[in-house]
């Protein structure tokens, strides 16, 4: 089971546990991978750096997106 995604979640952890988050964030103009490596920031620090105004809204949208990508349990 994955940990809850919060503003304090390290980007490296997010990318490792949810690789599909990279595309979601990119579509929202938030780059979390540079030079092939995840950034060494937290989600909150990255959103600040990228100028995202409503951090919690984007995190909530990301969680909804990731929930739609989960495969059903057998």
Coordinates of N, CA and C in Angstrom, one line a residue:
X1 N 0.8 -1.2 0.0 CA 0.0 0.0 0.0 C 0.9 1.2 0.0
X2 N 0.5 2.2 -0.8 CA 1.3 3.5 -0.9 C 1.0 4.4 0.3
X3 N 2.0 5.2 0.5 CA 1.8 6.3 1.5 C 0.9 7.4 0.9
X4 N 0.3 8.2 1.8 CA -0.5 9.3 1.4 C 0.4 10.3 0.7
X5 N 0.0 10.9 -0.4 CA 0.7 12.0 -1.0 C 0.3 13.3 -0.4
X6 N 1.4 14.0 0.1 CA 1.2 15.3 0.8 C 2.2 16.3 0.2
X7 N 2.2 17.5 0.7 CA 3.2 18.5 0.3 C 4.6 18.1 0.8
X8 N 4.7 17.2 1.8 CA 6.0 16.8 2.3 C 6.5 15.5 1.6
X9 N 5.8 15.0 0.7 CA 6.2 13.8 0.0 C 7.4 14.1 -0.9
X10 N 8.5 13.4 -0.8 CA 9.7 13.6 -1.7 C 9.3 13.3 -3.1
X11 N 9.7 14.1 -4.1 CA 9.5 13.8 -5.5 C 10.0 12.4 -5.8
X12 N 11.2 12.1 -5.4 CA 11.8 10.8 -5.7 C 10.9 9.7 -5.3
X13 N 10.3 9.8 -4.1 CA 9.3 8.7 -3.6 C 8.1 8.7 -4.5
X14 N 7.6 9.9 -4.8 CA 6.3 9.9 -5.6 C 6.6 9.2 -7.0
X15 N 7.7 9.6 -7.6 CA 8.0 9.0 -8.9 C 8.2 7.5 -8.8
X16 N 8.9 7.0 -7.8 CA 9.1 5.6 -7.6 C 7.8 4.8 -7.4
X17 N 7.0 5.4 -6.5 CA 5.7 4.7 -6.2 C 4.6 4.9 -7.3
X18 N 4.7 6.0 -8.0 CA 3.6 6.3 -8.9 C 4.2 6.9 -10.2
X19 N 4.9 6.1 -11.0 CA 5.6 6.7 -12.2 C 4.6 7.4 -13.2
X20 N 3.3 7.1 -13.1 CA 2.3 7.7 -14.0 C 2.1 9.2 -13.5
X21 N 2.5 9.5 -12.3 CA 2.4 10.9 -11.8 C 3.3 11.9 -12.6
X22 N 4.3 11.4 -13.2 CA 5.2 12.2 -14.0 C 4.5 12.8 -15.2
X23 N 3.7 12.0 -15.9 CA 2.9 12.5 -17.1 C 1.8 13.5 -16.6
X24 N 1.2 13.1 -15.5 CA 0.1 14.0 -15.0 C 0.7 15.4 -14.6
X25 N 1.8 15.4 -13.9 CA 2.4 16.7 -13.5 C 2.8 17.5 -14.8
X26 N 3.4 16.8 -15.7 CA 3.9 17.4 -17.0 C 2.7 18.1 -17.7
X27 N 1.6 17.4 -17.7 CA 0.4 18.0 -18.4 C -0.1 19.3 -17.6
X28 N 0.3 19.4 -16.4 CA -0.1 20.6 -15.6 C 1.1 21.5 -15.5
X29 N 2.1 21.4 -16.4 CA 3.2 22.2 -16.5 C 4.1 22.2 -15.3
X30 N 4.2 21.1 -14.6 CA 5.1 20.9 -13.5 C 6.1 19.8 -13.8
X31 N 7.3 20.1 -14.0 CA 8.4 19.2 -14.4 C 9.0 18.6 -13.1
X32 N 8.9 17.3 -12.9 CA 9.5 16.7 -11.7 C 10.7 15.8 -12.0
X33 N 11.0 15.7 -13.3 CA 12.2 14.9 -13.8 C 13.0 15.9 -14.6
X34 N 14.3 15.9 -14.2 CA 15.3 16.7 -15.0 C 16.5 15.9 -15.2
X35 N 17.0 15.9 -16.4 CA 18.2 15.1 -16.8 C 18.0 13.6 -16.4
X36 N 16.8 13.1 -16.5 CA 16.5 11.7 -16.3 C 16.3 11.3 -14.9
X37 N 16.4 12.2 -13.9 CA 16.3 11.9 -12.5 C 15.2 12.7 -11.9
X38 N 14.6 12.2 -10.8 CA 13.6 12.9 -10.1 C 14.3 14.1 -9.3
X39 N 13.6 15.2 -9.2 CA 14.2 16.3 -8.5 C 14.2 16.0 -7.0
X40 N 15.2 16.6 -6.3 CA 15.4 16.3 -4.9 C 14.7 17.4 -4.1
X41 N 13.4 17.4 -4.2 CA 12.5 18.4 -3.6 C 11.3 17.6 -3.0
X42 N 10.5 18.3 -2.2 CA 9.2 17.7 -1.8 C 8.2 18.2 -2.8
X43 N 7.0 17.6 -2.8 CA 5.9 18.0 -3.7 C 5.6 19.5 -3.5
X44 N 5.6 19.9 -2.2 CA 5.3 21.3 -1.9 C 6.4 22.3 -2.4
X45 N 7.6 21.9 -2.2 CA 8.7 22.8 -2.7 C 8.7 22.9 -4.3
X46 N 8.4 21.7 -4.9 CA 8.3 21.8 -6.4 C 7.2 22.6 -6.9
X47 N 6.0 22.5 -6.2 CA 4.9 23.3 -6.6 C 5.1 24.8 -6.4
X48 N 5.8 25.2 -5.4 CA 6.3 26.6 -5.1 C 7.2 27.0 -6.2
X49 N 8.2 26.2 -6.5 CA 9.2 26.5 -7.6 C 8.5 26.7 -8.9
X50 N 7.5 25.9 -9.2 CA 6.9 26.0 -10.5 C 5.7 27.0 -10.6
X51 N 5.5 27.7 -9.5 CA 4.5 28.8 -9.4 C 3.1 28.3 -9.4
X52 N 2.8 27.1 -8.9 CA 1.4 26.6 -8.8 C 0.8 27.3 -7.6
X53 N -0.4 27.9 -7.8 CA -1.0 28.7 -6.8 C -1.8 27.8 -5.8
X54 N -2.6 26.9 -6.3 CA -3.4 26.1 -5.4 C -2.8 24.7 -5.2
X55 N -1.9 24.5 -4.3 CA -1.2 23.3 -4.1 C -2.2 22.1 -3.8
X56 N -3.1 22.3 -2.9 CA -3.9 21.2 -2.4 C -4.9 20.8 -3.5
X57 N -5.3 21.7 -4.4 CA -6.2 21.3 -5.5 C -5.4 20.4 -6.4
X58 N -4.2 20.7 -6.8 CA -3.4 19.9 -7.7 C -3.1 18.5 -7.1
X59 N -2.8 18.5 -5.8 CA -2.6 17.2 -5.1 C -3.8 16.4 -5.1
X60 N -5.0 17.0 -4.8 CA -6.2 16.2 -4.9 C -6.5 15.7 -6.3
X61 N -6.3 16.5 -7.3 CA -6.4 16.0 -8.7 C -5.5 14.9 -9.0
X62 N -4.3 15.0 -8.5 CA -3.3 13.9 -8.7 C -3.8 12.6 -8.1
X63 N -4.3 12.7 -6.9 CA -4.8 11.5 -6.2 C -5.9 10.9 -6.9
X64 N -6.9 11.7 -7.4 CA -8.0 11.2 -8.2 C -7.5 10.5 -9.5
X65 N -6.5 11.1 -10.1 CA -5.9 10.5 -11.3 C -5.3 9.2 -11.0
X66 N -4.5 9.1 -10.0 CA -3.8 7.9 -9.6 C -4.8 6.8 -9.2
X67 N -5.9 7.2 -8.6 CA -6.9 6.2 -8.2 C -7.6 5.6 -9.5
X68 N -7.7 6.4 -10.5 CA -8.3 5.8 -11.8 C -7.3 4.9 -12.5
X69 N -6.0 5.0 -12.2 CA -5.0 4.2 -12.8 C -4.7 2.9 -12.1
X70 N -5.3 2.7 -10.9 CA -5.1 1.5 -10.1 C -5.8 0.4 -10.8
X71 N -5.1 -0.8 -10.9 CA -5.8 -2.0 -11.4 C -6.6 -2.6 -10.3
X72 N -7.8 -3.1 -10.7 CA -8.6 -3.7 -9.7 C -8.0 -5.0 -9.1
X73 N -8.3 -5.2 -7.8 CA -7.7 -6.3 -7.1 C -8.4 -7.6 -7.6
X74 N -7.6 -8.7 -7.8 CA -8.2 -9.9 -8.3 C -9.1 -10.6 -7.3

